[in-house]
CSV table of C-alpha atoms (C1' of nucleotides) in Angstrom, one decimal:
chain,number,residue,atom,x,y,z
P,27,UNK,CA,0.0,0.0,0.0
P,28,UNK,CA,1.8,3.1,-1.3
P,29,UNK,CA,1.3,5.5,1.7
P,30,UNK,CA,-1.7,7.6,0.8
P,31,UNK,CA,0.1,10.9,1.5
P,32,UNK,CA,-2.4,12.8,-0.6
P,33,UNK,CA,0.6,14.2,-2.4
P,34,UNK,CA,0.9,11.7,-5.2
P,35,UNK,CA,1.4,13.4,-8.5
P,36,UNK,CA,-1.4,11.4,-10.1
P,37,UNK,CA,-4.7,11.5,-8.5
P,38,UNK,CA,-5.6,8.1,-9.8
P,39,UNK,CA,-9.3,8.7,-10.2
P,40,UNK,CA,-9.7,12.3,-11.1
P,41,UNK,CA,-12.5,12.0,-13.5
P,42,UNK,CA,-14.8,10.2,-11.1
P,43,UNK,CA,-13.8,12.5,-8.3
P,44,UNK,CA,-14.6,15.6,-10.3
P,45,UNK,CA,-18.0,14.2,-11.3
P,46,UNK,CA,-18.8,13.4,-7.7
P,47,UNK,CA,-17.7,16.8,-6.4
P,48,UNK,CA,-19.6,18.4,-9.2
P,49,UNK,CA,-22.7,16.5,-8.5
P,50,UNK,CA,-22.7,17.5,-4.8
P,51,UNK,CA,-21.9,21.1,-5.5
P,52,UNK,CA,-24.6,21.2,-8.2
P,53,UNK,CA,-27.2,19.8,-5.7
P,54,UNK,CA,-26.2,22.3,-3.0
P,55,UNK,CA,-25.6,25.4,-5.0
P,56,UNK,CA,-26.9,24.9,-8.5
P,57,UNK,CA,-25.3,24.3,-11.9
P,58,UNK,CA,-24.2,28.0,-12.2
P,59,UNK,CA,-22.0,27.6,-9.2
P,60,UNK,CA,-20.0,24.9,-10.8
P,61,UNK,CA,-16.5,26.1,-11.6
P,62,UNK,CA,-13.8,23.9,-13.0
P,63,UNK,CA,-11.2,25.6,-11.0
P,64,UNK,CA,-13.2,25.3,-7.8
P,65,UNK,CA,-13.8,21.6,-8.4
P,66,UNK,CA,-10.1,21.2,-9.0
P,67,UNK,CA,-9.5,22.9,-5.6
P,68,UNK,CA,-12.0,20.6,-3.9
P,69,UNK,CA,-10.3,17.5,-5.2
P,70,UNK,CA,-6.9,18.9,-4.6
P,71,UNK,CA,-5.4,19.1,-8.0
P,72,UNK,CA,-4.1,22.0,-10.1
P,73,UNK,CA,-6.6,24.3,-11.9
P,74,UNK,CA,-5.8,22.9,-15.3
P,75,UNK,CA,-5.9,19.2,-14.4
P,76,UNK,CA,-9.7,18.7,-15.2
P,77,UNK,CA,-8.9,19.7,-18.7
P,78,UNK,CA,-7.3,16.2,-19.3
P,79,UNK,CA,-10.7,14.6,-18.6
P,80,UNK,CA,-13.1,17.3,-19.8
P,81,UNK,CA,-12.0,19.5,-22.6
P,82,UNK,CA,-14.3,22.3,-21.5
P,83,UNK,CA,-16.9,23.1,-18.9
P,84,UNK,CA,-19.8,22.0,-21.0
P,85,UNK,CA,-18.4,18.5,-21.5
P,86,UNK,CA,-18.3,18.0,-17.8
P,87,UNK,CA,-21.9,19.1,-17.5
P,88,UNK,CA,-22.8,16.7,-20.3
P,89,UNK,CA,-21.2,13.8,-18.5
P,90,UNK,CA,-23.1,14.8,-15.4
P,91,UNK,CA,-26.3,14.7,-17.3
P,92,UNK,CA,-25.6,11.3,-18.8
P,93,UNK,CA,-24.9,10.0,-15.3
P,94,UNK,CA,-28.2,11.4,-14.2
P,95,UNK,CA,-30.1,9.5,-16.9
P,96,UNK,CA,-28.4,6.3,-15.9
P,97,UNK,CA,-29.1,6.9,-12.2
P,98,UNK,CA,-32.8,7.7,-12.8
P,99,UNK,CA,-33.2,4.7,-15.0
P,100,UNK,CA,-31.9,2.4,-12.2
P,101,UNK,CA,-34.3,4.0,-9.7
P,102,UNK,CA,-37.3,3.8,-12.0
P,103,UNK,CA,-36.7,0.1,-12.8
P,104,UNK,CA,-36.3,-0.7,-9.1
P,105,UNK,CA,-39.5,1.1,-8.3
P,106,UNK,CA,-41.5,-0.5,-11.0
P,107,UNK,CA,-40.2,-4.0,-10.0
P,108,UNK,CA,-41.0,-3.3,-6.3
P,109,UNK,CA,-44.6,-2.1,-7.1
P,110,UNK,CA,-46.0,-5.6,-7.8
P,111,UNK,CA,-48.1,-6.7,-10.7
P,112,UNK,CA,-51.0,-4.2,-10.9
P,113,UNK,CA,-50.6,-2.0,-13.9
P,114,UNK,CA,-51.8,1.2,-12.4
P,115,UNK,CA,-49.7,0.7,-9.3
P,116,UNK,CA,-46.7,0.1,-11.4
P,117,UNK,CA,-47.4,3.3,-13.3
P,118,UNK,CA,-47.9,5.3,-10.2
P,119,UNK,CA,-44.7,4.0,-8.7
P,120,UNK,CA,-42.8,5.1,-11.8
P,121,UNK,CA,-44.3,8.5,-11.8
P,122,UNK,CA,-43.8,9.1,-8.1
P,123,UNK,CA,-40.2,7.9,-8.4
P,124,UNK,CA,-39.5,10.2,-11.3
P,125,UNK,CA,-41.0,13.3,-9.8
P,126,UNK,CA,-39.3,12.7,-6.5
P,127,UNK,CA,-35.9,12.2,-8.2
P,128,UNK,CA,-36.5,15.2,-10.3
P,129,UNK,CA,-37.3,17.5,-7.4
P,130,UNK,CA,-34.6,16.1,-5.1
P,131,UNK,CA,-31.9,16.6,-7.8
P,132,UNK,CA,-33.4,19.6,-9.5
P,133,UNK,CA,-30.1,21.0,-10.7
P,134,UNK,CA,-29.3,17.7,-12.3
P,135,UNK,CA,-32.7,17.5,-14.0
P,136,UNK,CA,-32.1,21.0,-15.4
P,137,UNK,CA,-28.9,19.7,-16.9
P,138,UNK,CA,-30.5,16.6,-18.4
P,139,UNK,CA,-33.1,18.6,-20.2
P,140,UNK,CA,-31.0,21.5,-21.1
P,141,UNK,CA,-30.9,22.4,-24.7
P,142,UNK,CA,-27.2,23.2,-24.8
P,143,UNK,CA,-26.2,20.1,-26.6
P,144,UNK,CA,-27.2,20.4,-30.2
P,145,UNK,CA,-23.9,18.6,-30.9
P,146,UNK,CA,-24.3,15.6,-28.6
P,147,UNK,CA,-28.0,15.4,-28.9
P,148,UNK,CA,-27.7,11.7,-29.9
P,149,UNK,CA,-25.6,10.9,-26.8
P,150,UNK,CA,-28.3,12.4,-24.6
P,151,UNK,CA,-31.1,10.6,-26.5
P,152,UNK,CA,-29.2,7.3,-26.1
P,153,UNK,CA,-28.8,7.9,-22.4
P,154,UNK,CA,-32.5,8.7,-22.0
P,155,UNK,CA,-33.6,5.8,-24.2
P,156,UNK,CA,-33.7,3.0,-21.6
P,157,UNK,CA,-36.2,4.9,-19.4
P,158,UNK,CA,-38.3,5.7,-22.4
P,159,UNK,CA,-38.3,2.1,-23.3
P,160,UNK,CA,-39.2,1.1,-19.7
P,161,UNK,CA,-42.2,3.3,-19.9
P,162,UNK,CA,-43.2,2.1,-23.3
P,163,UNK,CA,-42.9,-1.5,-22.2
P,164,UNK,CA,-45.1,-0.7,-19.2
P,165,UNK,CA,-47.7,0.9,-21.4
P,166,UNK,CA,-47.7,-2.2,-23.6
P,167,UNK,CA,-48.4,-4.3,-20.6
P,168,UNK,CA,-51.4,-2.1,-20.1
P,169,UNK,CA,-52.6,-2.7,-23.6
P,170,UNK,CA,-52.1,-6.4,-23.4
P,171,UNK,CA,-54.0,-6.5,-20.2
P,172,UNK,CA,-56.8,-4.6,-21.8
P,173,UNK,CA,-56.5,-1.7,-19.5
P,174,UNK,CA,-55.3,0.7,-22.2
P,175,UNK,CA,-56.8,1.0,-25.7
P,176,UNK,CA,-54.7,0.4,-28.7
P,177,UNK,CA,-52.7,3.3,-30.0
P,178,UNK,CA,-49.2,4.5,-30.9
P,179,UNK,CA,-47.3,3.7,-27.8
P,180,UNK,CA,-44.3,5.9,-28.5
P,181,UNK,CA,-46.5,9.1,-28.8
P,182,UNK,CA,-48.6,8.2,-25.8
P,183,UNK,CA,-45.4,7.5,-23.9
P,184,UNK,CA,-43.9,10.8,-24.7
P,185,UNK,CA,-47.1,12.6,-23.6
P,186,UNK,CA,-47.1,10.8,-20.3
P,187,UNK,CA,-43.4,11.3,-19.8
P,188,UNK,CA,-43.9,15.0,-20.6
P,189,UNK,CA,-46.6,15.2,-17.9
P,190,UNK,CA,-44.3,13.7,-15.3
P,191,UNK,CA,-41.5,16.0,-16.3
P,192,UNK,CA,-43.7,19.0,-16.5
P,193,UNK,CA,-45.0,18.5,-13.0
P,194,UNK,CA,-41.4,18.2,-11.7
P,195,UNK,CA,-40.3,21.2,-13.7
P,196,UNK,CA,-43.1,23.4,-12.5
P,197,UNK,CA,-42.4,22.4,-8.9
P,198,UNK,CA,-38.7,23.1,-9.3
P,199,UNK,CA,-39.5,26.5,-10.9
P,200,UNK,CA,-41.7,27.4,-7.9
P,201,UNK,CA,-44.7,27.6,-10.1
P,202,UNK,CA,-46.4,24.7,-8.3
P,203,UNK,CA,-46.4,24.2,-4.6
P,204,UNK,CA,-44.1,21.3,-3.5
P,205,UNK,CA,-46.6,19.8,-1.2
P,206,UNK,CA,-48.9,19.1,-4.2
P,207,UNK,CA,-46.2,17.1,-5.9
P,208,UNK,CA,-47.4,13.6,-4.9
P,209,UNK,CA,-51.1,14.4,-5.5
P,210,UNK,CA,-50.4,15.9,-8.9
P,211,UNK,CA,-48.5,12.9,-10.0
P,212,UNK,CA,-51.3,10.6,-8.9
P,213,UNK,CA,-53.9,12.8,-10.6
P,214,UNK,CA,-51.9,12.7,-13.7
P,215,UNK,CA,-51.7,8.9,-13.8
P,216,UNK,CA,-55.4,8.5,-13.0
P,217,UNK,CA,-56.5,10.9,-15.7
P,218,UNK,CA,-54.1,9.3,-18.1
P,219,UNK,CA,-55.4,5.8,-17.5
P,220,UNK,CA,-59.0,7.1,-18.1
P,221,UNK,CA,-57.9,9.1,-21.1
P,222,UNK,CA,-56.0,6.3,-22.7
P,223,UNK,CA,-58.1,3.5,-21.3
P,224,UNK,CA,-60.4,1.3,-23.4
P,225,UNK,CA,-63.3,3.4,-24.5
H,11,UNK,CA,-36.5,66.4,-32.8
H,12,UNK,CA,-33.2,66.5,-31.1
H,13,UNK,CA,-30.7,65.3,-33.7
H,14,UNK,CA,-30.2,61.6,-33.1
H,15,UNK,CA,-26.4,61.9,-33.1
H,16,UNK,CA,-26.1,58.6,-31.1
H,17,UNK,CA,-23.7,60.5,-28.9
H,18,UNK,CA,-26.1,61.7,-26.2
H,19,UNK,CA,-24.8,61.2,-22.8
H,20,UNK,CA,-28.0,59.6,-21.7
H,21,UNK,CA,-29.4,56.8,-23.7
H,22,UNK,CA,-33.0,57.6,-22.7
H,23,UNK,CA,-34.4,54.1,-22.8
H,24,UNK,CA,-31.6,51.9,-21.7
H,25,UNK,CA,-33.5,49.5,-19.7
H,26,UNK,CA,-35.8,48.6,-22.6
H,27,UNK,CA,-33.0,48.5,-25.1
H,28,UNK,CA,-31.0,46.2,-22.9
H,29,UNK,CA,-33.9,43.8,-22.5
H,30,UNK,CA,-34.6,43.9,-26.2
H,31,UNK,CA,-31.0,43.1,-27.1
H,32,UNK,CA,-30.9,40.5,-24.4
H,33,UNK,CA,-33.9,38.8,-25.7
H,34,UNK,CA,-32.5,38.6,-29.2
H,35,UNK,CA,-29.1,37.4,-28.1
H,36,UNK,CA,-30.7,34.8,-25.9
H,37,UNK,CA,-32.9,33.5,-28.7
H,38,UNK,CA,-29.9,33.3,-31.0
H,39,UNK,CA,-27.1,32.1,-28.7
H,40,UNK,CA,-28.7,31.0,-25.5
H,41,UNK,CA,-28.9,32.4,-22.0
H,42,UNK,CA,-25.3,31.5,-21.2
H,43,UNK,CA,-24.1,33.7,-23.9
H,44,UNK,CA,-25.7,36.7,-22.3
H,45,UNK,CA,-23.1,39.1,-20.9
H,46,UNK,CA,-23.9,42.4,-19.4
H,47,UNK,CA,-20.8,43.9,-20.9
H,48,UNK,CA,-21.7,42.6,-24.3
H,49,UNK,CA,-25.2,43.9,-24.1
H,50,UNK,CA,-23.8,47.3,-23.1
H,51,UNK,CA,-21.6,47.2,-26.2
H,52,UNK,CA,-24.5,46.2,-28.4
H,53,UNK,CA,-26.6,49.1,-27.1
H,54,UNK,CA,-23.6,51.5,-27.2
H,55,UNK,CA,-23.1,52.4,-23.6
H,56,UNK,CA,-20.3,51.8,-21.2
H,57,UNK,CA,-19.8,48.5,-19.6
H,58,UNK,CA,-21.1,49.6,-16.2
H,59,UNK,CA,-24.2,51.4,-17.4
H,60,UNK,CA,-26.5,48.4,-17.1
H,61,UNK,CA,-25.9,48.4,-13.4
H,62,UNK,CA,-28.1,51.4,-13.0
H,63,UNK,CA,-31.1,49.3,-14.2
H,64,UNK,CA,-30.1,45.8,-13.2
H,65,UNK,CA,-28.1,45.5,-10.0
H,66,UNK,CA,-26.7,42.2,-11.2
H,67,UNK,CA,-26.9,39.8,-14.0
H,68,UNK,CA,-29.6,37.6,-12.4
H,69,UNK,CA,-32.0,40.5,-12.1
H,70,UNK,CA,-31.8,41.2,-15.8
H,71,UNK,CA,-32.6,37.5,-16.4
H,72,UNK,CA,-35.5,37.8,-14.0
H,73,UNK,CA,-36.9,40.8,-15.9
H,74,UNK,CA,-36.5,38.9,-19.1
H,75,UNK,CA,-38.5,36.0,-17.7
H,76,UNK,CA,-41.3,38.2,-16.4
H,77,UNK,CA,-41.5,39.8,-19.9
H,78,UNK,CA,-41.8,36.3,-21.3
H,79,UNK,CA,-44.7,35.4,-19.1
H,80,UNK,CA,-46.5,38.6,-20.1
H,81,UNK,CA,-45.9,38.0,-23.8
H,82,UNK,CA,-47.1,34.4,-23.7
H,83,UNK,CA,-50.2,35.4,-21.8
H,84,UNK,CA,-51.0,37.9,-24.6
H,85,UNK,CA,-50.5,35.3,-27.2
H,86,UNK,CA,-52.5,32.6,-25.4
H,87,UNK,CA,-55.5,34.9,-24.9
H,88,UNK,CA,-55.4,36.0,-28.5
H,89,UNK,CA,-55.3,32.4,-29.7
H,90,UNK,CA,-58.2,31.2,-27.4
H,91,UNK,CA,-60.3,34.2,-28.5
H,92,UNK,CA,-59.6,33.4,-32.2
H,93,UNK,CA,-60.5,29.8,-31.8
H,94,UNK,CA,-64.2,30.3,-31.7
H,95,UNK,CA,-66.7,28.7,-29.2
H,96,UNK,CA,-66.0,25.0,-29.2
H,97,UNK,CA,-64.4,24.0,-25.9
H,98,UNK,CA,-62.0,21.5,-27.3
H,99,UNK,CA,-61.0,23.7,-30.2
H,100,UNK,CA,-60.2,26.5,-27.7
H,101,UNK,CA,-58.1,24.1,-25.6
H,102,UNK,CA,-56.2,22.9,-28.6
H,103,UNK,CA,-55.5,26.5,-29.7
H,104,UNK,CA,-54.1,27.3,-26.3
H,105,UNK,CA,-51.9,24.2,-26.2
H,106,UNK,CA,-50.6,24.7,-29.7
H,107,UNK,CA,-49.8,28.3,-29.0
H,108,UNK,CA,-48.0,27.5,-25.9
H,109,UNK,CA,-45.9,24.7,-27.3
H,110,UNK,CA,-45.1,26.8,-30.4
H,111,UNK,CA,-44.1,29.8,-28.3
H,112,UNK,CA,-42.1,27.6,-26.0
H,113,UNK,CA,-40.1,26.0,-28.8
H,114,UNK,CA,-39.6,29.2,-30.7
H,115,UNK,CA,-38.3,31.0,-27.7
H,116,UNK,CA,-36.7,28.1,-26.0
H,117,UNK,CA,-34.0,30.1,-24.2
H,118,UNK,CA,-36.7,32.3,-22.7
H,119,UNK,CA,-38.7,29.4,-21.6
H,120,UNK,CA,-35.7,28.0,-19.8
H,121,UNK,CA,-35.4,31.2,-18.0
H,122,UNK,CA,-39.1,31.4,-17.1
H,123,UNK,CA,-39.0,28.0,-15.5
H,124,UNK,CA,-35.5,28.2,-14.1
H,125,UNK,CA,-35.3,27.5,-10.4
H,126,UNK,CA,-32.8,30.3,-9.7
H,127,UNK,CA,-35.2,32.6,-8.0
H,128,UNK,CA,-35.9,31.3,-4.6
H,129,UNK,CA,-36.0,35.0,-3.6
H,130,UNK,CA,-38.4,36.4,-6.2
H,131,UNK,CA,-40.5,33.3,-6.4
H,132,UNK,CA,-43.6,35.3,-5.7
H,133,UNK,CA,-42.8,37.8,-8.5
H,134,UNK,CA,-42.6,34.9,-11.0
H,135,UNK,CA,-45.7,33.3,-9.7
H,136,UNK,CA,-47.6,36.6,-10.1
H,137,UNK,CA,-46.3,36.9,-13.6
H,138,UNK,CA,-47.4,33.4,-14.5
H,139,UNK,CA,-50.7,33.7,-12.7
H,140,UNK,CA,-52.8,35.3,-15.6
H,141,UNK,CA,-52.0,32.4,-17.9
H,142,UNK,CA,-52.9,29.9,-15.2
H,143,UNK,CA,-56.1,31.7,-14.6
H,144,UNK,CA,-56.8,31.7,-18.3
H,145,UNK,CA,-56.5,27.9,-18.4
H,146,UNK,CA,-58.6,27.5,-15.3
H,147,UNK,CA,-61.3,29.7,-16.7
H,148,UNK,CA,-61.3,27.6,-19.8
H,149,UNK,CA,-61.5,24.4,-17.9
H,150,UNK,CA,-64.4,25.8,-16.0
H,151,UNK,CA,-66.2,26.5,-19.3
H,152,UNK,CA,-65.7,22.8,-20.0
H,153,UNK,CA,-67.3,21.9,-16.7
H,154,UNK,CA,-70.2,24.2,-17.2
H,155,UNK,CA,-70.8,22.8,-20.7
H,156,UNK,CA,-70.7,19.4,-19.3
H,157,UNK,CA,-67.7,18.3,-21.3
H,158,UNK,CA,-65.6,17.9,-18.2
H,159,UNK,CA,-66.6,16.2,-15.0
H,160,UNK,CA,-66.5,18.1,-11.7
H,161,UNK,CA,-63.2,18.2,-9.9
H,162,UNK,CA,-60.5,20.5,-8.4
H,163,UNK,CA,-59.8,22.8,-11.3
H,164,UNK,CA,-56.5,24.1,-10.0
H,165,UNK,CA,-55.0,20.7,-9.7
H,166,UNK,CA,-56.3,19.6,-13.1
H,167,UNK,CA,-55.1,22.8,-14.6
H,168,UNK,CA,-51.6,22.3,-13.3
H,169,UNK,CA,-51.5,18.8,-14.7
H,170,UNK,CA,-52.6,20.0,-18.1
H,171,UNK,CA,-50.2,22.9,-18.0
H,172,UNK,CA,-47.4,20.6,-17.0
H,173,UNK,CA,-48.2,18.3,-19.9
H,174,UNK,CA,-47.9,21.3,-22.4
H,175,UNK,CA,-44.8,22.5,-20.8
H,176,UNK,CA,-43.2,19.0,-20.6
H,177,UNK,CA,-43.8,18.5,-24.3
H,178,UNK,CA,-42.1,21.7,-25.1
H,179,UNK,CA,-39.3,21.0,-22.7
H,180,UNK,CA,-38.6,17.6,-24.1
H,181,UNK,CA,-38.7,19.0,-27.6
H,182,UNK,CA,-36.3,21.7,-26.7
H,183,UNK,CA,-34.0,19.2,-25.0
H,184,UNK,CA,-33.8,17.2,-28.1
H,185,UNK,CA,-35.5,14.3,-26.4
H,186,UNK,CA,-38.6,14.4,-28.6
H,187,UNK,CA,-38.4,15.0,-32.4
H,188,UNK,CA,-39.6,18.5,-33.3
H,189,UNK,CA,-41.9,17.3,-36.1
H,190,UNK,CA,-44.0,15.5,-33.5
H,191,UNK,CA,-44.7,18.7,-31.6
H,192,UNK,CA,-48.1,19.5,-33.1
H,193,UNK,CA,-49.3,15.9,-33.0
H,194,UNK,CA,-48.2,15.4,-29.4
H,195,UNK,CA,-50.0,18.6,-28.3
H,196,UNK,CA,-53.2,17.4,-29.9
H,197,UNK,CA,-52.9,13.9,-28.5
H,198,UNK,CA,-52.4,15.4,-25.1
H,199,UNK,CA,-55.5,17.5,-25.3
H,200,UNK,CA,-57.6,14.6,-26.6
H,201,UNK,CA,-56.4,12.3,-23.9
H,202,UNK,CA,-57.0,15.0,-21.3
H,203,UNK,CA,-60.5,15.6,-22.5
H,204,UNK,CA,-61.3,11.9,-22.3
H,205,UNK,CA,-59.5,11.5,-19.0
H,206,UNK,CA,-61.2,14.5,-17.4
H,207,UNK,CA,-64.4,14.1,-19.3
H,208,UNK,CA,-67.7,13.3,-17.7
H,209,UNK,CA,-67.6,9.6,-16.9
T,22,DC,C1',-30.7,79.6,-11.1
T,23,DC,C1',-29.0,76.1,-8.9
T,24,DC,C1',-28.9,72.0,-6.8
T,25,DG,C1',-29.8,67.1,-6.1
T,26,DG,C1',-31.1,62.8,-7.8
T,27,DA,C1',-31.0,59.9,-11.8
T,28,DT,C1',-28.2,58.1,-15.3
T,29,DG,C1',-23.8,57.1,-17.6
T,30,DT,C1',-18.4,56.7,-17.7
T,31,DT,C1',-13.8,55.3,-16.3
T,32,DG,C1',-10.9,52.5,-13.9
T,33,DG,C1',-10.0,48.6,-11.4
T,34,DC,C1',-10.3,44.1,-8.6
T,35,DG,C1',-10.8,39.2,-8.3
T,36,DT,C1',-12.4,35.1,-10.7
T,37,DT,C1',-13.1,32.2,-14.5
T,38,DG,C1',-12.4,29.2,-18.9
T,39,DA,C1',-9.3,28.3,-22.1
T,40,DC,C1',-4.7,27.7,-23.9
T,41,DT,C1',0.5,26.5,-24.0
T,42,DA,C1',4.7,24.6,-22.4
T,43,DC,C1',6.5,21.7,-19.2
T,44,DA,C1',7.0,17.8,-15.5
T,45,DT,C1',6.1,13.5,-13.8
T,46,DA,C1',4.2,8.9,-13.8
T,47,DA,C1',3.1,4.4,-15.9
T,48,DG,C1',3.2,1.1,-19.4
T,49,DT,C1',5.8,-1.4,-22.9
T,50,DA,C1',9.3,-3.2,-25.9
T,51,DG,C1',14.1,-4.0,-26.6
B,13,DC,C1',17.2,-2.7,-16.6
B,14,DT,C1',16.6,0.9,-19.8
B,15,DA,C1',14.6,3.8,-23.4
B,16,DC,C1',10.6,5.3,-25.7
B,17,DT,C1',5.7,6.6,-25.6
B,18,DT,C1',1.5,7.9,-23.7
B,19,DA,C1',-1.4,9.4,-20.0
B,20,DT,C1',-1.9,12.6,-16.5
B,21,DG,C1',-1.0,16.6,-13.7
B,22,DT,C1',1.4,21.5,-13.0
B,23,DA,C1',2.6,26.3,-13.8
B,24,DG,C1',1.9,30.4,-16.0
B,25,DT,C1',-0.7,33.4,-19.1
B,26,DC,C1',-4.6,35.8,-21.5
B,27,DA,C1',-9.0,37.8,-22.5
B,28,DA,C1',-13.6,38.3,-20.7
B,29,DC,C1',-16.7,38.8,-17.2
B,30,DG,C1',-19.3,40.4,-12.9
B,31,DC,C1',-19.2,43.5,-9.6
B,32,DC,C1',-17.7,47.8,-7.3
B,33,DA,C1',-16.3,52.7,-6.3
B,34,DA,C1',-15.3,57.4,-7.8
B,35,DC,C1',-16.3,60.7,-11.0
B,36,DA,C1',-19.1,63.1,-15.0
B,37,DT,C1',-23.2,64.7,-17.1
B,38,DC,C1',-27.9,65.5,-17.6
B,39,DC,C1',-32.5,67.0,-16.1
B,40,DG,C1',-36.3,68.7,-13.5
B,41,DG,C1',-38.3,71.0,-9.3
B,42,DG,C1',-37.2,74.4,-5.5
DNA sequence: CCCGGATGTTGGCGTTGACTACATAAGTAG
DNA sequence: CTACTTATGTAGTCAACGCCAACATCCGGG
């Protein structure tokens, strides 16, 4: 064991350390408060070290966002699995989990849905895809069980996803009271099930 | 007429000019590209002049957002009035107008729903209120006409607003293809009307 | 007429993102 | 073991920015 003097020339895990520090700082103080130089200080490296791992500030933010999509996908799948077999219960679990995540990590959400990545749009889409697929698979369950009417699952999925996301976004933007969050999410699901239900 | 030499000491309308320049720059290059110094240059004043009207950068962004709420409210009301008497048609007009505005002025929308105003949250809420009220009034029409079932209008309104907003946000974030925008908005309204319709 | 508040200017401080040149570590082939 | 190569971190610099304070100019009411 090479004597962790904290003075090794190479950090050994800088990229991950920077992302971790960034995530915490973002959660506490917002994305705008993220500074490459400050992160470098937090981690204990020189101000230009992050450049080896993130060519510019935006690319760090992008990595953060992609991480976010992966984390939320994990949480969503766990929640759906935990919710049992009932279709509506599963849908509510997904919605609640999403809105809760999105309000807990508001800064991260803002990053994930930021429009500052015309370039890497495909990377973001790929990162988000698993969760979209999860929702679409769930909706298909609903159709097979006869709870939902037939229809273009992808479009319906986007609309429902948009509703979840919008509820979270409005809450984060202080345009909807936080204590309504849970109720709104449930109302949304119930209306959706009636609206997309078999006639 | 006092010889517009463009060399008057006082600009005369700096605040409005700054906001106008900011709005255009934001639309073209995003909010992050907004710099007080650059705006000052665009308008032809010294780099510290904006400070007289906006104590700091955030307060300019706030003013921009409030302007946005006012503009969208105007557009929404015009669209609803223009849509005739049919409830669903009016609702669709509102939704289409909102999503179109929100995708055309994506940067502005990001500002309006940004969560960087824990302080002035009430100012933002007040700015957004008219449009919320517009939607709620419309929903009440629906209830009176018997198209919608009874229910808590405020909550239902937030959910529908969230759906509109979410569709716009996902489109702006490149997570939904732009050419679906119109179709998604209509699907959302149709499902909503079925979901919140009389049983 | 002048005086005070409103508005704009000049200069400057500290921080940041980005860039370049250099230093050190780690891996690999001879 | 050594020499070469690549990955990673350091040091120094630059232009731009936000914010601040001191000064200049304008304008309207006493």
